[in-house]
Tab-separated table of C-alpha atoms and ligand atoms in Angstrom:
chain	number	residue	atom	x	y	z
A	1	MET	CA	13.267	-22.986	2.895
A	2	ARG	CA	10.192	-20.835	2.828
A	3	ARG	CA	6.704	-21.759	1.749
A	4	ALA	CA	5.104	-19.527	-0.853
A	5	VAL	CA	1.705	-18.622	-2.144
A	6	PHE	CA	1.936	-17.807	-5.844
A	7	LEU	CA	-0.795	-15.440	-6.935
A	8	ASP	CA	-2.006	-14.930	-10.454
A	9	ARG	CA	-2.453	-11.213	-11.075
A	10	ASP	CA	-5.346	-10.479	-13.455
A	11	GLY	CA	-8.671	-11.820	-12.228
A	12	THR	CA	-7.157	-13.037	-8.962
A	13	LEU	CA	-5.170	-10.280	-7.189
A	14	ILE	CA	-6.757	-7.469	-9.210
A	15	GLU	CA	-9.830	-7.282	-11.384
A	16	GLU	CA	-9.588	-8.717	-14.884
A	17	ALA	CA	-9.231	-5.781	-17.290
A	18	ASN	CA	-8.662	-7.695	-20.558
A	19	TYR	CA	-5.030	-6.672	-21.174
A	20	LEU	CA	-4.632	-4.032	-18.488
A	21	SER	CA	-2.989	-1.090	-20.247
A	22	GLU	CA	-3.990	1.959	-18.184
A	23	ILE	CA	-3.438	2.532	-14.479
A	24	ARG	CA	-6.973	3.916	-14.137
A	25	SER	CA	-8.268	0.410	-14.981
A	26	LEU	CA	-6.201	-1.185	-12.211
A	27	THR	CA	-8.635	-2.187	-9.458
A	28	LEU	CA	-7.887	-4.219	-6.387
A	29	PHE	CA	-10.679	-6.381	-5.043
A	30	PRO	CA	-12.081	-5.112	-1.718
A	31	TYR	CA	-10.369	-7.985	0.110
A	32	THR	CA	-7.026	-7.991	-1.718
A	33	VAL	CA	-5.082	-6.052	0.919
A	34	ASP	CA	-6.394	-8.227	3.758
A	35	ALA	CA	-5.684	-11.441	1.848
A	36	VAL	CA	-2.073	-10.513	1.127
A	37	ARG	CA	-1.465	-9.233	4.659
A	38	LEU	CA	-2.803	-12.489	6.137
A	39	LEU	CA	-0.322	-14.430	4.027
A	40	ASN	CA	2.493	-12.077	5.070
A	41	GLN	CA	1.635	-12.543	8.729
A	42	SER	CA	1.486	-16.309	8.323
A	43	GLY	CA	5.061	-16.429	7.070
A	44	PHE	CA	4.390	-17.249	3.434
A	45	ALA	CA	6.376	-15.615	0.683
A	46	VAL	CA	3.792	-13.940	-1.558
A	47	VAL	CA	4.840	-14.084	-5.196
A	48	VAL	CA	2.901	-12.783	-8.187
A	49	VAL	CA	3.251	-14.903	-11.340
A	50	THR	CA	1.506	-13.505	-14.389
A	51	ASN	CA	1.294	-14.138	-18.113
A	52	GLN	CA	1.616	-10.779	-19.855
A	53	ALA	CA	1.228	-11.741	-23.502
A	54	GLY	CA	0.101	-8.161	-24.114
A	55	ILE	CA	3.826	-7.381	-24.257
A	56	ALA	CA	4.410	-9.868	-27.102
A	57	ARG	CA	1.259	-8.587	-28.789
A	58	GLY	CA	2.421	-4.974	-28.630
A	59	ILE	CA	-0.472	-3.915	-26.395
A	60	VAL	CA	1.606	-2.985	-23.357
A	61	LYS	CA	5.252	-2.229	-22.716
A	62	GLU	CA	7.356	-3.791	-19.991
A	63	ALA	CA	7.667	-0.354	-18.395
A	64	PHE	CA	3.892	-0.278	-17.950
A	65	VAL	CA	3.951	-3.673	-16.238
A	66	ALA	CA	6.565	-2.340	-13.832
A	67	GLU	CA	4.467	0.785	-13.226
A	68	ALA	CA	1.352	-1.316	-12.569
A	69	HIS	CA	3.228	-3.429	-10.048
A	70	ALA	CA	4.500	-0.312	-8.292
A	71	VAL	CA	0.905	0.932	-8.044
A	72	ILE	CA	-0.234	-2.404	-6.604
A	73	ASP	CA	2.637	-2.237	-4.096
A	74	ALA	CA	1.663	1.265	-3.012
A	75	ARG	CA	-1.990	0.326	-2.511
A	76	LEU	CA	-1.030	-2.772	-0.543
A	77	ALA	CA	1.434	-0.850	1.612
A	78	VAL	CA	-1.347	1.453	2.830
A	79	GLY	CA	-2.864	-1.604	4.494
A	80	GLY	CA	0.410	-3.096	5.691
A	81	ALA	CA	0.524	-5.790	2.978
A	82	ARG	CA	3.464	-6.703	0.749
A	83	ILE	CA	4.227	-8.709	-2.387
A	84	ASP	CA	7.665	-10.297	-1.989
A	85	ALA	CA	8.379	-10.608	-5.711
A	86	TYR	CA	6.760	-10.268	-9.112
A	87	TYR	CA	7.429	-12.479	-12.120
A	88	TYR	CA	5.838	-12.200	-15.526
A	89	CYS	CA	6.013	-13.908	-18.879
A	90	PRO	CA	6.219	-11.350	-21.715
A	91	HIS	CA	6.113	-13.992	-24.433
A	92	HIS	CA	3.606	-15.505	-26.804
A	93	PRO	CA	4.221	-17.935	-29.674
A	94	ASP	CA	2.087	-15.732	-31.980
A	95	GLY	CA	3.326	-12.371	-30.717
A	96	SER	CA	3.735	-9.477	-33.130
A	97	ILE	CA	6.896	-8.232	-31.367
A	98	ALA	CA	9.735	-10.440	-32.600
A	99	ALA	CA	11.769	-10.183	-29.413
A	100	PHE	CA	8.929	-11.756	-27.422
A	101	ARG	CA	7.606	-14.221	-30.016
A	102	LYS	CA	8.651	-17.425	-28.353
A	103	ASP	CA	7.452	-20.792	-27.133
A	104	CYS	CA	8.920	-20.216	-23.697
A	105	ASP	CA	9.066	-22.103	-20.417
A	106	CYS	CA	7.669	-19.241	-18.346
A	107	ARG	CA	4.168	-18.937	-19.830
A	108	LYS	CA	1.750	-20.698	-17.502
A	109	PRO	CA	0.769	-23.582	-17.479
A	110	ARG	CA	4.517	-24.098	-17.753
A	111	PRO	CA	6.200	-23.574	-14.395
A	112	GLY	CA	9.204	-21.439	-15.381
A	113	GLN	CA	8.145	-18.430	-13.302
A	114	LEU	CA	7.630	-20.592	-10.219
A	115	ARG	CA	10.970	-22.339	-10.695
A	116	GLN	CA	12.770	-19.017	-11.076
A	117	ALA	CA	11.110	-17.686	-7.930
A	118	ALA	CA	12.044	-20.821	-6.027
A	119	ALA	CA	15.687	-20.384	-7.040
A	120	ASP	CA	15.724	-16.665	-6.223
A	121	LEU	CA	13.867	-16.846	-2.909
A	122	ASN	CA	14.781	-20.347	-1.693
A	123	LEU	CA	11.186	-21.592	-1.750
A	124	ASP	CA	9.882	-25.027	-0.868
A	125	LEU	CA	7.619	-25.651	-3.860
A	126	ALA	CA	6.181	-28.917	-2.541
A	127	ARG	CA	4.796	-27.023	0.466
A	128	SER	CA	3.582	-24.053	-1.525
A	129	PHE	CA	0.293	-23.040	-3.142
A	130	VAL	CA	-0.844	-21.305	-6.290
A	131	VAL	CA	-4.074	-19.327	-6.629
A	132	GLY	CA	-5.536	-18.336	-9.974
A	133	ASP	CA	-8.654	-17.946	-12.091
A	134	ARG	CA	-7.553	-20.321	-14.860
A	135	TRP	CA	-6.630	-23.976	-14.829
A	136	SER	CA	-3.326	-22.979	-16.398
A	137	ASP	CA	-2.488	-21.286	-13.072
A	138	VAL	CA	-3.342	-24.420	-11.124
A	139	ASP	CA	-1.433	-26.582	-13.621
A	140	ALA	CA	1.719	-24.468	-13.310
A	141	GLY	CA	1.645	-25.111	-9.568
A	142	GLU	CA	0.908	-28.793	-9.829
A	143	ALA	CA	3.770	-29.182	-12.324
A	144	VAL	CA	6.174	-28.363	-9.493
A	145	GLY	CA	4.344	-30.198	-6.716
A	146	ALA	CA	2.492	-27.201	-5.277
A	147	ARG	CA	-1.221	-27.266	-4.526
A	148	GLY	CA	-3.575	-25.155	-6.603
A	149	VAL	CA	-6.743	-23.246	-5.815
A	150	LEU	CA	-9.065	-21.943	-8.535
A	151	VAL	CA	-10.992	-18.764	-7.713
A	152	ARG	CA	-14.338	-17.834	-9.258
A	153	THR	CA	-13.368	-14.199	-9.942
A	154	GLY	CA	-11.997	-13.079	-13.324
A	155	HIS	CA	-12.341	-15.999	-15.737
A	156	GLY	CA	-12.885	-18.373	-12.836
A	157	ARG	CA	-16.551	-19.234	-13.326
A	158	GLN	CA	-15.858	-20.024	-16.965
A	159	SER	CA	-12.885	-22.135	-15.904
A	160	GLU	CA	-14.923	-23.939	-13.289
A	161	SER	CA	-17.507	-24.930	-15.900
A	162	LYS	CA	-14.751	-26.940	-17.575
A	163	ASN	CA	-14.986	-29.377	-14.761
A	164	ARG	CA	-12.029	-31.084	-13.218
A	165	ALA	CA	-12.049	-33.805	-10.648
A	166	SER	CA	-10.596	-33.173	-7.208
A	167	ALA	CA	-9.893	-29.479	-7.588
A	168	THR	CA	-10.169	-26.926	-4.819
A	169	VAL	CA	-12.367	-24.016	-5.899
A	170	THR	CA	-13.231	-20.967	-3.790
A	171	ASP	CA	-15.221	-17.824	-4.523
A	172	ASN	CA	-12.283	-15.440	-4.382
A	173	LEU	CA	-8.795	-14.737	-3.101
A	174	ILE	CA	-9.694	-14.153	0.541
A	175	GLN	CA	-11.535	-17.475	0.662
A	176	ALA	CA	-8.590	-19.162	-1.010
A	177	VAL	CA	-6.308	-17.696	1.657
A	178	ALA	CA	-8.659	-18.892	4.392
A	179	TRP	CA	-8.515	-22.389	2.875
A	180	ILE	CA	-4.710	-22.320	2.583
A	181	LEU	CA	-4.325	-21.253	6.205
A	182	ARG	CA	-6.426	-24.237	7.305
A	183	GLN	CA	-4.184	-26.754	5.531
A	184	PRO	CA	-1.745	-28.749	7.669
N	1	LIG	MG1	-5.854	-14.567	-14.363
N	2	LIG	ZN1	7.602	-16.639	-21.224
């Protein structure tokens, strides 16, 4: 079984764009390619897990999410980095699109996306990590026995101000990766 690092997308892997809906607003952080490549080289599966309630709210279509992920893949590939799999939750309990209006198990902090990835990729969740800019990211990981790291990018500083005991917090994704690689 493989260890994984689950990465939140918006505010963690790429800049927070408040419902990303245009490719021109898709911006990788300067260290994103290096961070992902380091995880690749260290043998971790790198899995994006992202809440995309913009789909339920009618702001973006699933085809756009797929296009955005293809663009991220292309930009990572230039630097020899690779995402092993993407998962997203298209739902929201108050969504305007009936097909996606749902109290689901895959919207973080619920761990449905992580569980699905573990089943698909044969992942060892108890030896895995999750990195995100909201406590709901960390909670999704902890719900399945993974360790969480909060980053201060995106909504992270706001999240950090809602203090939690014994949480690991780093400035950004590359520092989170450096921390993960130091863990036994
Ligand atoms: Mg986020
Ligand atoms: Zn969902």
